[in-house]
mmCIF file with all atom_site columns, C-alpha atoms and ligand atoms in Angstrom:
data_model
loop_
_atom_site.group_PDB
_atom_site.id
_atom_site.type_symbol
_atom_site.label_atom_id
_atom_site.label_alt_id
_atom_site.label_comp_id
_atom_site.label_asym_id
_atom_site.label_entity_id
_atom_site.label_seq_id
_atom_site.pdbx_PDB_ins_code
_atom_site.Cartn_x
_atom_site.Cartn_y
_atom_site.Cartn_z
_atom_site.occupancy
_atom_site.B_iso_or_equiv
_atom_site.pdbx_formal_charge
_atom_site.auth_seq_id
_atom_site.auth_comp_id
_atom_site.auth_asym_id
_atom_site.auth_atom_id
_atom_site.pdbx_PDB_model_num
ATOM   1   C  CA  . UNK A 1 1   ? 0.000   0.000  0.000   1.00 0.00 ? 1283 UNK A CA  1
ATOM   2   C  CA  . UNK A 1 2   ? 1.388   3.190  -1.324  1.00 0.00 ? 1284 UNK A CA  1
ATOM   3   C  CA  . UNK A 1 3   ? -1.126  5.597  0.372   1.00 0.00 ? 1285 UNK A CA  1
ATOM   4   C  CA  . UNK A 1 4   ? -2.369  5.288  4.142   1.00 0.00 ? 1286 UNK A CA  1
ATOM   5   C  CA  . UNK A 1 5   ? -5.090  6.967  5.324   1.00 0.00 ? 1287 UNK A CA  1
ATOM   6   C  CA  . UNK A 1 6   ? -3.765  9.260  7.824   1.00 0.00 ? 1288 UNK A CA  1
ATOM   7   C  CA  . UNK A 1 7   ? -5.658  9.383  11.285  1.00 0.00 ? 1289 UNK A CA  1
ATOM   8   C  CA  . UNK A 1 8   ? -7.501  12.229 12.405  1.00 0.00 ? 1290 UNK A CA  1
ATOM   9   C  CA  . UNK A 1 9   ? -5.260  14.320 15.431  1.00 0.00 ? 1291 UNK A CA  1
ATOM   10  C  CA  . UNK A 1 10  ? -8.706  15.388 17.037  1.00 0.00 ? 1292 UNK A CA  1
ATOM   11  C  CA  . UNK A 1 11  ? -12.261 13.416 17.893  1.00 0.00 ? 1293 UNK A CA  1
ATOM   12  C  CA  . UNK A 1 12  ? -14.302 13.877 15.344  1.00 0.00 ? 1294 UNK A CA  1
ATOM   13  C  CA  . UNK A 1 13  ? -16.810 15.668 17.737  1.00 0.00 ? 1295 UNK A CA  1
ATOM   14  C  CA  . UNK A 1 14  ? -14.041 17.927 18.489  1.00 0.00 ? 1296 UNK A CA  1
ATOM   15  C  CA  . UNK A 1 15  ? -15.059 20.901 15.666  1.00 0.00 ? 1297 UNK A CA  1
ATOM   16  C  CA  . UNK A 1 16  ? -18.828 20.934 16.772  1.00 0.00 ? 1298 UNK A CA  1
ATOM   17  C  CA  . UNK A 1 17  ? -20.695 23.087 16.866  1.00 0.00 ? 1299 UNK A CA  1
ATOM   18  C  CA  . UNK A 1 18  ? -18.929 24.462 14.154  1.00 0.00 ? 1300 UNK A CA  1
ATOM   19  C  CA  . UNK A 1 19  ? -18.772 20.902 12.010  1.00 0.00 ? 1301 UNK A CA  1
ATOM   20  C  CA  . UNK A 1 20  ? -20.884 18.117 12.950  1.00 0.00 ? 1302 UNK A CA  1
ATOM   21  C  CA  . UNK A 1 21  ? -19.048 15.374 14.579  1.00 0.00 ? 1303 UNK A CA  1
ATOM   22  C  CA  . UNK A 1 22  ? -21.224 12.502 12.169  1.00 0.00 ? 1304 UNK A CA  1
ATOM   23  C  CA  . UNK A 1 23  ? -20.154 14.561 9.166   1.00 0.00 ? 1305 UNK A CA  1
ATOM   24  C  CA  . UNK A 1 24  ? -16.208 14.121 9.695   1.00 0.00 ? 1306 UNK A CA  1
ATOM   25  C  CA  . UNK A 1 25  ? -17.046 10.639 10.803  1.00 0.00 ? 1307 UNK A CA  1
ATOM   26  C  CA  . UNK A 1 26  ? -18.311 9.831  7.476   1.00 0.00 ? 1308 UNK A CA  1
ATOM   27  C  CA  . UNK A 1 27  ? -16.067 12.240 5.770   1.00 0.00 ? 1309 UNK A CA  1
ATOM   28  C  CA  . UNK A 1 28  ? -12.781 11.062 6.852   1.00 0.00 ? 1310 UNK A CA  1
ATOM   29  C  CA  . UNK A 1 29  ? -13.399 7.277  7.332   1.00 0.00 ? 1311 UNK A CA  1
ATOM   30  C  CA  . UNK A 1 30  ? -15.580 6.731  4.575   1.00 0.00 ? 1312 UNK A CA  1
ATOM   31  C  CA  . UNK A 1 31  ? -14.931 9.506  1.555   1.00 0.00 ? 1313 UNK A CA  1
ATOM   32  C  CA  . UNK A 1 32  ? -11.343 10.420 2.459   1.00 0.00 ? 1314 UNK A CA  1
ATOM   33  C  CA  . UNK A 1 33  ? -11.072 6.198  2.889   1.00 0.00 ? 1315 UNK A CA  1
ATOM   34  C  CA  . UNK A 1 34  ? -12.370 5.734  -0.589  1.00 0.00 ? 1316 UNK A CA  1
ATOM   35  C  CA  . UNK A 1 35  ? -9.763  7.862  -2.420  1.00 0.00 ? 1317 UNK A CA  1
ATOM   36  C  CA  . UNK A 1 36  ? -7.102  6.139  -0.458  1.00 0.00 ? 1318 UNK A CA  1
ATOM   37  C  CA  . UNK A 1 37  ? -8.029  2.980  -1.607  1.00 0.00 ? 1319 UNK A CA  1
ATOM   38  C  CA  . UNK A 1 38  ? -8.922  3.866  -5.410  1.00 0.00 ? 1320 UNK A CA  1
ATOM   39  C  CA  . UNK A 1 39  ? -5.217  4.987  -5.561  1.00 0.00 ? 1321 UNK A CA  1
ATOM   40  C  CA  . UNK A 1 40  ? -3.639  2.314  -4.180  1.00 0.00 ? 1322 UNK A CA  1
ATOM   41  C  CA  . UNK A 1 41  ? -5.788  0.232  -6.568  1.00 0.00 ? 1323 UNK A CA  1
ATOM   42  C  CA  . UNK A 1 42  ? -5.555  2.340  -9.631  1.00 0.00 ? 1324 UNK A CA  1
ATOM   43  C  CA  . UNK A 1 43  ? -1.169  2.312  -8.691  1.00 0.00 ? 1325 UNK A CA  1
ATOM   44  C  CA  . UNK A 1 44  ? -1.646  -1.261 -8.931  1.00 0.00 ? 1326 UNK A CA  1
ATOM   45  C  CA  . UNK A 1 45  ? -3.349  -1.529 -12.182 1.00 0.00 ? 1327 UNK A CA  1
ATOM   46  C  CA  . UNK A 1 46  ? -0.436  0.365  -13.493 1.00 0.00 ? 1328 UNK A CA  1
ATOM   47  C  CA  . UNK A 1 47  ? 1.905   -1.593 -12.507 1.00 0.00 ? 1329 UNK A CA  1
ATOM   48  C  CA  . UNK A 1 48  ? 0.135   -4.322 -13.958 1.00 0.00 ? 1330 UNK A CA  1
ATOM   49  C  CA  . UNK A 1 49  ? -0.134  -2.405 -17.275 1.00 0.00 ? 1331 UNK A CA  1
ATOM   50  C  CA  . UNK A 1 50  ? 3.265   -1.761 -17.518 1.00 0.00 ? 1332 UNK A CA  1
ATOM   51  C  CA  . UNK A 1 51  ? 3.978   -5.835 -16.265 1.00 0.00 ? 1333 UNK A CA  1
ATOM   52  C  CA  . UNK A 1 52  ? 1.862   -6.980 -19.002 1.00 0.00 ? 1334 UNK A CA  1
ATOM   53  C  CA  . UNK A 1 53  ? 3.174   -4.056 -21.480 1.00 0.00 ? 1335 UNK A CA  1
ATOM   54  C  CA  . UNK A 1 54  ? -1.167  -3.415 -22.131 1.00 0.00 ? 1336 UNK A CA  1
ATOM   55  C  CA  . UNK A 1 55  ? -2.205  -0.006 -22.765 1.00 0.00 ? 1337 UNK A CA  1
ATOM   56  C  CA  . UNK A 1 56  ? -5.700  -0.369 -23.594 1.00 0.00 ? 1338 UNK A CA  1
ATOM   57  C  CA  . UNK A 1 57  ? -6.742  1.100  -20.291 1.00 0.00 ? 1339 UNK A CA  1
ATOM   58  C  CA  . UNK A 1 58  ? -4.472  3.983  -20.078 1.00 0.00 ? 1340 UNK A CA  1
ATOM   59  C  CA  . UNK A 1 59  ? -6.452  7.338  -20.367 1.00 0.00 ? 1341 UNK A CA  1
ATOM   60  C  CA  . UNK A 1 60  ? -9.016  6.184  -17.648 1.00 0.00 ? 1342 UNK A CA  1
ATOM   61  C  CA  . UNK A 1 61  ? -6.163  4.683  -15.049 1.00 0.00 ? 1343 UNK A CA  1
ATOM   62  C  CA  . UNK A 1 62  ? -4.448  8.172  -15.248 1.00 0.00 ? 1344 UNK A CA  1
ATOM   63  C  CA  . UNK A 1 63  ? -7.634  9.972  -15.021 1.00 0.00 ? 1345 UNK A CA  1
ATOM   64  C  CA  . UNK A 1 64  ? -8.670  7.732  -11.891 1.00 0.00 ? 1346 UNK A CA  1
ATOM   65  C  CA  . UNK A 1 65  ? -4.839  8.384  -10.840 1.00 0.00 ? 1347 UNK A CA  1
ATOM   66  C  CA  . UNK A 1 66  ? -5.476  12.410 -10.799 1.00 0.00 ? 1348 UNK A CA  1
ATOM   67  C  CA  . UNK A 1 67  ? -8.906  12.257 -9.223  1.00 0.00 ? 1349 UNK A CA  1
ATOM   68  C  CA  . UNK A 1 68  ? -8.024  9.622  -6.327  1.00 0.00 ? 1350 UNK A CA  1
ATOM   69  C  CA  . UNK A 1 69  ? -5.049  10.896 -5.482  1.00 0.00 ? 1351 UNK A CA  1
ATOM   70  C  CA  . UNK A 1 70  ? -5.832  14.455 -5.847  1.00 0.00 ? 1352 UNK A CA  1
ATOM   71  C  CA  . UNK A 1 71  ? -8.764  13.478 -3.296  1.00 0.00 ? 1353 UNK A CA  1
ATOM   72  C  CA  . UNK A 1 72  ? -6.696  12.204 -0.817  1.00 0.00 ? 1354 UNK A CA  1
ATOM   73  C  CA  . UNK A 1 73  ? -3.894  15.003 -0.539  1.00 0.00 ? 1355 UNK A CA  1
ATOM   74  C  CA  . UNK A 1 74  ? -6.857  17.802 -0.614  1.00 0.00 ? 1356 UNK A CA  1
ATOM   75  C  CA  . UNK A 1 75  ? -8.282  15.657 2.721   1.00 0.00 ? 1357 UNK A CA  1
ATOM   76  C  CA  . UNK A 1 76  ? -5.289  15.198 4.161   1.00 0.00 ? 1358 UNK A CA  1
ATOM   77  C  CA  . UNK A 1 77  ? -4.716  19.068 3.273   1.00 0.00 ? 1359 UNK A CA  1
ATOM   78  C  CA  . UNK A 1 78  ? -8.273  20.036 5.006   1.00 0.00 ? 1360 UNK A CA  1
ATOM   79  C  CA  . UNK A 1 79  ? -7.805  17.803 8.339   1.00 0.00 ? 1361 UNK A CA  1
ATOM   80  C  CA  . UNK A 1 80  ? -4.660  19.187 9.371   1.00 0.00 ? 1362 UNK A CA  1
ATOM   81  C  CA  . UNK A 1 81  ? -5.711  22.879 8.637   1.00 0.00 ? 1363 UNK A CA  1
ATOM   82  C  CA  . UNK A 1 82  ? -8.956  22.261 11.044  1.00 0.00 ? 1364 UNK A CA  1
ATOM   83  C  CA  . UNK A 1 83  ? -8.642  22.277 14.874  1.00 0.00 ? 1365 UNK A CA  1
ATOM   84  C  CA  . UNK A 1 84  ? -10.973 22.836 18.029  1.00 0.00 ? 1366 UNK A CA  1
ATOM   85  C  CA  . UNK A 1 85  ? -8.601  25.501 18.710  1.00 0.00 ? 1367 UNK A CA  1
ATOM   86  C  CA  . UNK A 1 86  ? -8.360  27.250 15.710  1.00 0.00 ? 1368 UNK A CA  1
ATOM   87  C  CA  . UNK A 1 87  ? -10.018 30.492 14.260  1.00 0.00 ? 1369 UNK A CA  1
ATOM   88  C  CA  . UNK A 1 88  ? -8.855  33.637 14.837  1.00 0.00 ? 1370 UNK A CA  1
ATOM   89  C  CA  . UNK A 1 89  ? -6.500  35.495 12.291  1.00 0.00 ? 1371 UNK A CA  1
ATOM   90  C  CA  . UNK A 1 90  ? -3.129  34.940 11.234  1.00 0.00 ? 1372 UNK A CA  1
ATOM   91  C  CA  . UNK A 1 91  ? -0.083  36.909 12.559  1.00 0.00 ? 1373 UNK A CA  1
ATOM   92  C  CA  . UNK A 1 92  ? 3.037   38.173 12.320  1.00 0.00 ? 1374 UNK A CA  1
ATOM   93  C  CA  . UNK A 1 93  ? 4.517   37.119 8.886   1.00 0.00 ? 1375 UNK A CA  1
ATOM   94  C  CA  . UNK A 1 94  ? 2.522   35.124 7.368   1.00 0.00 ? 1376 UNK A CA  1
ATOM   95  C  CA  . UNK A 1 95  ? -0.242  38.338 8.118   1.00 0.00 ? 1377 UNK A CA  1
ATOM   96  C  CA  . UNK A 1 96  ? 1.764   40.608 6.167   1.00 0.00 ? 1378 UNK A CA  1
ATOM   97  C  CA  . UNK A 1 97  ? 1.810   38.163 2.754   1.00 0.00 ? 1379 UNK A CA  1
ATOM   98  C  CA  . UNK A 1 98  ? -1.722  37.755 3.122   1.00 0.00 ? 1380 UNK A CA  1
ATOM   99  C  CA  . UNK A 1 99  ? -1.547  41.309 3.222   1.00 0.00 ? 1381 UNK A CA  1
ATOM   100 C  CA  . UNK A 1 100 ? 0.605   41.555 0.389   1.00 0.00 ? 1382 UNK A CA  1
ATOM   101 C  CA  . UNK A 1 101 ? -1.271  39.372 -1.973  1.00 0.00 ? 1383 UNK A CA  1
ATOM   102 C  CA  . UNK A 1 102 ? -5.026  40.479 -1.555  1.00 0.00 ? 1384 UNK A CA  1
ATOM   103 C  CA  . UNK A 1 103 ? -4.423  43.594 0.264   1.00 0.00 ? 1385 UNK A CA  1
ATOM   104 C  CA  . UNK A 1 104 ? -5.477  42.977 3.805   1.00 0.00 ? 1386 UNK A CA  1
ATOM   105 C  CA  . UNK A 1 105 ? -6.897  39.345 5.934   1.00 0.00 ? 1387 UNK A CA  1
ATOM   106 C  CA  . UNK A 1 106 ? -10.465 41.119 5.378   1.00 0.00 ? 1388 UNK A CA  1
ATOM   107 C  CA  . UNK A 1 107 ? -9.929  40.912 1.568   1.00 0.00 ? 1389 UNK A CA  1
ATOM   108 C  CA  . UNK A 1 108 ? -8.751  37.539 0.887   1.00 0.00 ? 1390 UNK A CA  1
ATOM   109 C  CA  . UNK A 1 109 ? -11.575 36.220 3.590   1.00 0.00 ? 1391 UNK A CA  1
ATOM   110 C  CA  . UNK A 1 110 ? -13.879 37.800 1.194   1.00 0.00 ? 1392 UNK A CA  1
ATOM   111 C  CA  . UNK A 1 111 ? -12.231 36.312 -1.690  1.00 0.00 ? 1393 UNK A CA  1
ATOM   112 C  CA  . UNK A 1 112 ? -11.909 32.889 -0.331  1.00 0.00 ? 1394 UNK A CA  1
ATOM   113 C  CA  . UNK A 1 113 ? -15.010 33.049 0.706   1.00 0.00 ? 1395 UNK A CA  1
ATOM   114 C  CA  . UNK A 1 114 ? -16.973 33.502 -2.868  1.00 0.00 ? 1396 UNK A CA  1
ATOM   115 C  CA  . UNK A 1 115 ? -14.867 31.429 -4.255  1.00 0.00 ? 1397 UNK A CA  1
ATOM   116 C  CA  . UNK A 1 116 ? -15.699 28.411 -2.185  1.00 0.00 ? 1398 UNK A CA  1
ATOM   117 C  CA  . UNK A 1 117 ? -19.260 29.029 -1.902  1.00 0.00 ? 1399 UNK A CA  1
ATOM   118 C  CA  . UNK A 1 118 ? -20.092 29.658 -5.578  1.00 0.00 ? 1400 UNK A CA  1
ATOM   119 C  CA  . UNK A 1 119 ? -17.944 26.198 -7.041  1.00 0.00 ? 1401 UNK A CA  1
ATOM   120 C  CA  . UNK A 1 120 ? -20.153 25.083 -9.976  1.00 0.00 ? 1402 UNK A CA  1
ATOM   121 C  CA  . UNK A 1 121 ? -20.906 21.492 -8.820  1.00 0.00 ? 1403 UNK A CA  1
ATOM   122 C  CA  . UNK A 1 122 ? -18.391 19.959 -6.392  1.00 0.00 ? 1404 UNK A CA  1
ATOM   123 C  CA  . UNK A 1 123 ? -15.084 21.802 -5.635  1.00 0.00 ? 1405 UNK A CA  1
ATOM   124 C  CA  . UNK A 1 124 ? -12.808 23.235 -3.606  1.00 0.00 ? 1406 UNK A CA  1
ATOM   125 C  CA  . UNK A 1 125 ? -11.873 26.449 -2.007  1.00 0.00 ? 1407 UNK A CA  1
ATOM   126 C  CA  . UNK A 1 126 ? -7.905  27.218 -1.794  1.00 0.00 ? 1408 UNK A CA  1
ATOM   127 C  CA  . UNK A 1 127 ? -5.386  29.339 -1.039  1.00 0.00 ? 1409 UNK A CA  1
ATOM   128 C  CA  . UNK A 1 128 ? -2.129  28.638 -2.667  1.00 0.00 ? 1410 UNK A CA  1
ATOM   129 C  CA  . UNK A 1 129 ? 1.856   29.777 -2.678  1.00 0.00 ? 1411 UNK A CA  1
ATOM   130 C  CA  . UNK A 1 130 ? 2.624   30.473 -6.036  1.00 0.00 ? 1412 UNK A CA  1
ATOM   131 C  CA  . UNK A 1 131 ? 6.348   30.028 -6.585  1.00 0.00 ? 1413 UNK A CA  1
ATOM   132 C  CA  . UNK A 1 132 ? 7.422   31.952 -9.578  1.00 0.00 ? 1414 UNK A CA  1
ATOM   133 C  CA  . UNK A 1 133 ? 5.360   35.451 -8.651  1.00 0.00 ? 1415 UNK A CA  1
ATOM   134 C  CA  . UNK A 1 134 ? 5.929   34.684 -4.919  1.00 0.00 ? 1416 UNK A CA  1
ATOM   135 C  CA  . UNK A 1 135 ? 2.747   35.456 -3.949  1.00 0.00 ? 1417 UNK A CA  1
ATOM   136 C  CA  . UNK A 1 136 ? -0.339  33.664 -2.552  1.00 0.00 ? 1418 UNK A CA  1
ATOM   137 C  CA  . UNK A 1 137 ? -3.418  33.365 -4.896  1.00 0.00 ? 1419 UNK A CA  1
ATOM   138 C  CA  . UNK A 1 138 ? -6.984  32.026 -4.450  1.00 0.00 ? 1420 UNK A CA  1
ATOM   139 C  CA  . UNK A 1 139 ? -7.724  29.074 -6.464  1.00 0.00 ? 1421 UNK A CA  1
ATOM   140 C  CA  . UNK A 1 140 ? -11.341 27.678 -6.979  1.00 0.00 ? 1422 UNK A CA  1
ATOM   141 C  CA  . UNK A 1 141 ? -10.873 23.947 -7.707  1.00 0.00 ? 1423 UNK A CA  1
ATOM   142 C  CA  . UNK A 1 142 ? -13.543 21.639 -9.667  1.00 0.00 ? 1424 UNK A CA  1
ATOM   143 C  CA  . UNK A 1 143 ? -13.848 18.506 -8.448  1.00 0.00 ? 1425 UNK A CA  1
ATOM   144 C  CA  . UNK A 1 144 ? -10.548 17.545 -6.870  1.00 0.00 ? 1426 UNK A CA  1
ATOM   145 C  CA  . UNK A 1 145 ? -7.647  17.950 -9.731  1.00 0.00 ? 1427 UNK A CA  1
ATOM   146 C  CA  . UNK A 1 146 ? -9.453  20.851 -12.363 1.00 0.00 ? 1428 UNK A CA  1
ATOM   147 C  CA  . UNK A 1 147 ? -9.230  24.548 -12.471 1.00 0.00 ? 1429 UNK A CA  1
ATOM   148 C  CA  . UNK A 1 148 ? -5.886  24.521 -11.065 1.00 0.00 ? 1430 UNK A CA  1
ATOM   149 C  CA  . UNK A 1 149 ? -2.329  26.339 -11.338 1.00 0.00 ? 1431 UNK A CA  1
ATOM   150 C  CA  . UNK A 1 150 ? 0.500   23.746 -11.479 1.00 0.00 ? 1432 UNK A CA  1
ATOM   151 C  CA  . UNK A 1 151 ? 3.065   24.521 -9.512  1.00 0.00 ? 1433 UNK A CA  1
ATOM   152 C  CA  . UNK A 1 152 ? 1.379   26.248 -6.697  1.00 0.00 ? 1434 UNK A CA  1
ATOM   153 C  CA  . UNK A 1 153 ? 1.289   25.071 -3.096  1.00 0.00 ? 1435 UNK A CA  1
ATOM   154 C  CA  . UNK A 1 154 ? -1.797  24.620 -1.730  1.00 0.00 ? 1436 UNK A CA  1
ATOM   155 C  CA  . UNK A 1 155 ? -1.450  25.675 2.037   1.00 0.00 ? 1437 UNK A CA  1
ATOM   156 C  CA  . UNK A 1 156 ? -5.172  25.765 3.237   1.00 0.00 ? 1438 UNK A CA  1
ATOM   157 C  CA  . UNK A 1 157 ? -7.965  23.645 1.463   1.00 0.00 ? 1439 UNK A CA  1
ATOM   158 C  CA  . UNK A 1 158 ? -11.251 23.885 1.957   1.00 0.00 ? 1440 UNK A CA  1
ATOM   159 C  CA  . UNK A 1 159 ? -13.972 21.094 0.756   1.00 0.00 ? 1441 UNK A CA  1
ATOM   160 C  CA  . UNK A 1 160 ? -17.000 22.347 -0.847  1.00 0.00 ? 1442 UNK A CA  1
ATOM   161 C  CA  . UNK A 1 161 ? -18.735 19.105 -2.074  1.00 0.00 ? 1443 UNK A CA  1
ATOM   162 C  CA  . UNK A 1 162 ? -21.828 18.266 -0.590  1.00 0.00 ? 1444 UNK A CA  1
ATOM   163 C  CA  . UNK A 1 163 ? -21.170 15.438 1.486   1.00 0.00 ? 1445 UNK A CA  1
ATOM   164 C  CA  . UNK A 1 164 ? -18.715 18.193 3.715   1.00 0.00 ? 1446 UNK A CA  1
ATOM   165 C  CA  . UNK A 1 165 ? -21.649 19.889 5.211   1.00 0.00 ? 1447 UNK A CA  1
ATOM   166 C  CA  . UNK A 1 166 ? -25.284 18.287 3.984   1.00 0.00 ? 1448 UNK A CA  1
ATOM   167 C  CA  . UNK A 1 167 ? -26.051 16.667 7.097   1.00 0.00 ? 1449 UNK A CA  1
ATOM   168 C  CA  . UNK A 1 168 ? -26.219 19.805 8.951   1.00 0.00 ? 1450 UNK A CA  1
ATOM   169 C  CA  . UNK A 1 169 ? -26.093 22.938 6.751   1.00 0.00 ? 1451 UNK A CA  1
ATOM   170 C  CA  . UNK A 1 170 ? -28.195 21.279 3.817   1.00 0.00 ? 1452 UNK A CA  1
ATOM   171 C  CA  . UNK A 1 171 ? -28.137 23.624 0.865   1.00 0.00 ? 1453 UNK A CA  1
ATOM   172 C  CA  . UNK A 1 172 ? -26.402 25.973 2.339   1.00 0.00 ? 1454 UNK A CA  1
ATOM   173 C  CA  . UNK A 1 173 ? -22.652 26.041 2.079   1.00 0.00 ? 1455 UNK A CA  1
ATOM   174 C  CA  . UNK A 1 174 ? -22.789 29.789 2.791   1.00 0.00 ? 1456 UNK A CA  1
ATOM   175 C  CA  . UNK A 1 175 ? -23.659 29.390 6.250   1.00 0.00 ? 1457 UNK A CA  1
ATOM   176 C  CA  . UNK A 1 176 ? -20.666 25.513 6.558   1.00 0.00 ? 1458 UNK A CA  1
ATOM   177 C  CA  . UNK A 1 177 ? -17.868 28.125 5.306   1.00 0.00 ? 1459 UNK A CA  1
ATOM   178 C  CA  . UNK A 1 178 ? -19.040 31.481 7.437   1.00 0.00 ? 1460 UNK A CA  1
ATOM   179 C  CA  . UNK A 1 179 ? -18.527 28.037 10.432  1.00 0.00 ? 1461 UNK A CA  1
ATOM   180 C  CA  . UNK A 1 180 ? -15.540 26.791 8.811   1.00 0.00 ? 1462 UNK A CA  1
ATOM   181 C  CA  . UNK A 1 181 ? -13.466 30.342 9.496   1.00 0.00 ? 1463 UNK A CA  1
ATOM   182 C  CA  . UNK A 1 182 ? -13.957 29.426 13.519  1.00 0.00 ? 1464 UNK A CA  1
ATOM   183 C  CA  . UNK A 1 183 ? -12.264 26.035 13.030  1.00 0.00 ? 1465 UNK A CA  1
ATOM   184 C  CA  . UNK A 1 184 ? -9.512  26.828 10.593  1.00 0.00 ? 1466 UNK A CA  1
ATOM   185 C  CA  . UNK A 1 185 ? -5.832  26.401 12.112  1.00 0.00 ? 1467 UNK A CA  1
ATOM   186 C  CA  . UNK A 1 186 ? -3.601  29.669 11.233  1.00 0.00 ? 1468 UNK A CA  1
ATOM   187 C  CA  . UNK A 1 187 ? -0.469  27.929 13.087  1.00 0.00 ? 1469 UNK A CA  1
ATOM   188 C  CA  . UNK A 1 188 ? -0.812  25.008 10.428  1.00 0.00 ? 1470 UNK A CA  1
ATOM   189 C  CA  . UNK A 1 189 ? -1.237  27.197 7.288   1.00 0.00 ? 1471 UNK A CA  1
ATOM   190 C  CA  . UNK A 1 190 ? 1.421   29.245 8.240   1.00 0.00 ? 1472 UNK A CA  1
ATOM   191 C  CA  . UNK A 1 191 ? 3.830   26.744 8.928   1.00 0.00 ? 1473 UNK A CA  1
ATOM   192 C  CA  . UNK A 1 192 ? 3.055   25.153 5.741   1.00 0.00 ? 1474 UNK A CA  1
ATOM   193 C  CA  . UNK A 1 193 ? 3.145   28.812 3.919   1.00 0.00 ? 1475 UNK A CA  1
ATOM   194 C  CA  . UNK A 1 194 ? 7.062   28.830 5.269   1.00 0.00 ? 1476 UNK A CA  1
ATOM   195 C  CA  . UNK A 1 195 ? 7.874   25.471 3.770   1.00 0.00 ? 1477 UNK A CA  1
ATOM   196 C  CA  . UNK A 1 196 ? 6.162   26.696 0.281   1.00 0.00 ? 1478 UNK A CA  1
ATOM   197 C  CA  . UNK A 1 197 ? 8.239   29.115 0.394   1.00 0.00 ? 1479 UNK A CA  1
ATOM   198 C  CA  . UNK A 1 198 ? 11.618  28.300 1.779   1.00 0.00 ? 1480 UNK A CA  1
ATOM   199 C  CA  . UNK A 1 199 ? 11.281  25.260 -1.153  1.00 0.00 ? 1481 UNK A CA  1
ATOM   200 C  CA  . UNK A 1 200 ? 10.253  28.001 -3.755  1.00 0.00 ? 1482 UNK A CA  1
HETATM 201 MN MN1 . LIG B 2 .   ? -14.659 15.579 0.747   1.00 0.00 ? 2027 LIG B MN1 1
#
């Protein structure tokens, strides 16, 4: 196995009343579980393409590759930027680059914001280091691998399908990303903002 499915670091009550502890329940051990095992799967069907030297299969085992996979590092991605102790606003910095890219922490919220809540289907809402202009950029994903900048870092991911927030915010995503802001974890996103760029 290739890909594990990494274990939660909180109970999956632990976001309420902000996130529905039933929601991440589901969401992590049976959606986030899914993409981990279509990878492995689809990794070994590859391997068994290039075994047998059969191609006939190709196009939809790297299509499977960049949805799967793409699912499970955006989960990963959105766990470990939620936290019972998180909300708040960023500091020091990290502050000033938000700052610096969208003008002030009010701004990008905003951005962020509309960009998550109006994805076209089921999407994504992220902010991203951008290497080669140095600068952090909002990116609103499509599904989980479309719509995107390669290259970038994605440093904070939010999920925007359905299944993040039906159970208790129905149709209205407005009101699961206006929660999400209280549960988001600035000390993760920043750390991961100083790798980006350090590696950039
Ligand atoms: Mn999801």
């Amino acid at each position: 196995m290739t890909y594990v499915l990494p274990d939660l670091t909180y109970d999956p009550g632990a976001l309420e009343p902000h996130l529905d502890g039933r929601i991440v329940e589901l969401h992590h051990g049976k959606h986030h579980a899914s993409y981990v095992a279509a990878t492995n799967a689809t990794l070994d069907r590859l391997a068994q393409a290039r075994a047998d030297d059969r191609w006939d299969s190709i196009v939809g085992l790297e299509k499977s590759l960049a949805f799967n996979l793409g699912g499970h590092v955006l989960h990963s991605l959105y766990w470990a930027n939620l936290s019972p102790q998180g909300g708040g606003e960023p500091t020091g910095g990290f502050a000033d680059a938000l700052g610096g890219s969208f003008g002030s922490f009010a701004a990008f919220k905003a951005q962020f914001t509309q960009a998550t809540v109006s994805v076209q289907g089921s999407g994504w809402g992220l902010l991203t280091y951008e290497p080669l202009g140095d600068v952090l950029i909002v990116e609103q994903l499509e599904v989980h691998h479309q719509s995107t900048v390669l290259g970038g870092v994605p440093i904070l991911a939010i999920d925007a399908w359905e299944h993040a927030y039906y159970l208790q915010y129905e149709n209205r995503r407005a009101e699961y990303m206006s929660a999400i802001w209280n549960v988001v974890d600035w000390s993760d996103v920043e750390q991961r903002w100083q790798s980006a760029t350090r590696a950039g």
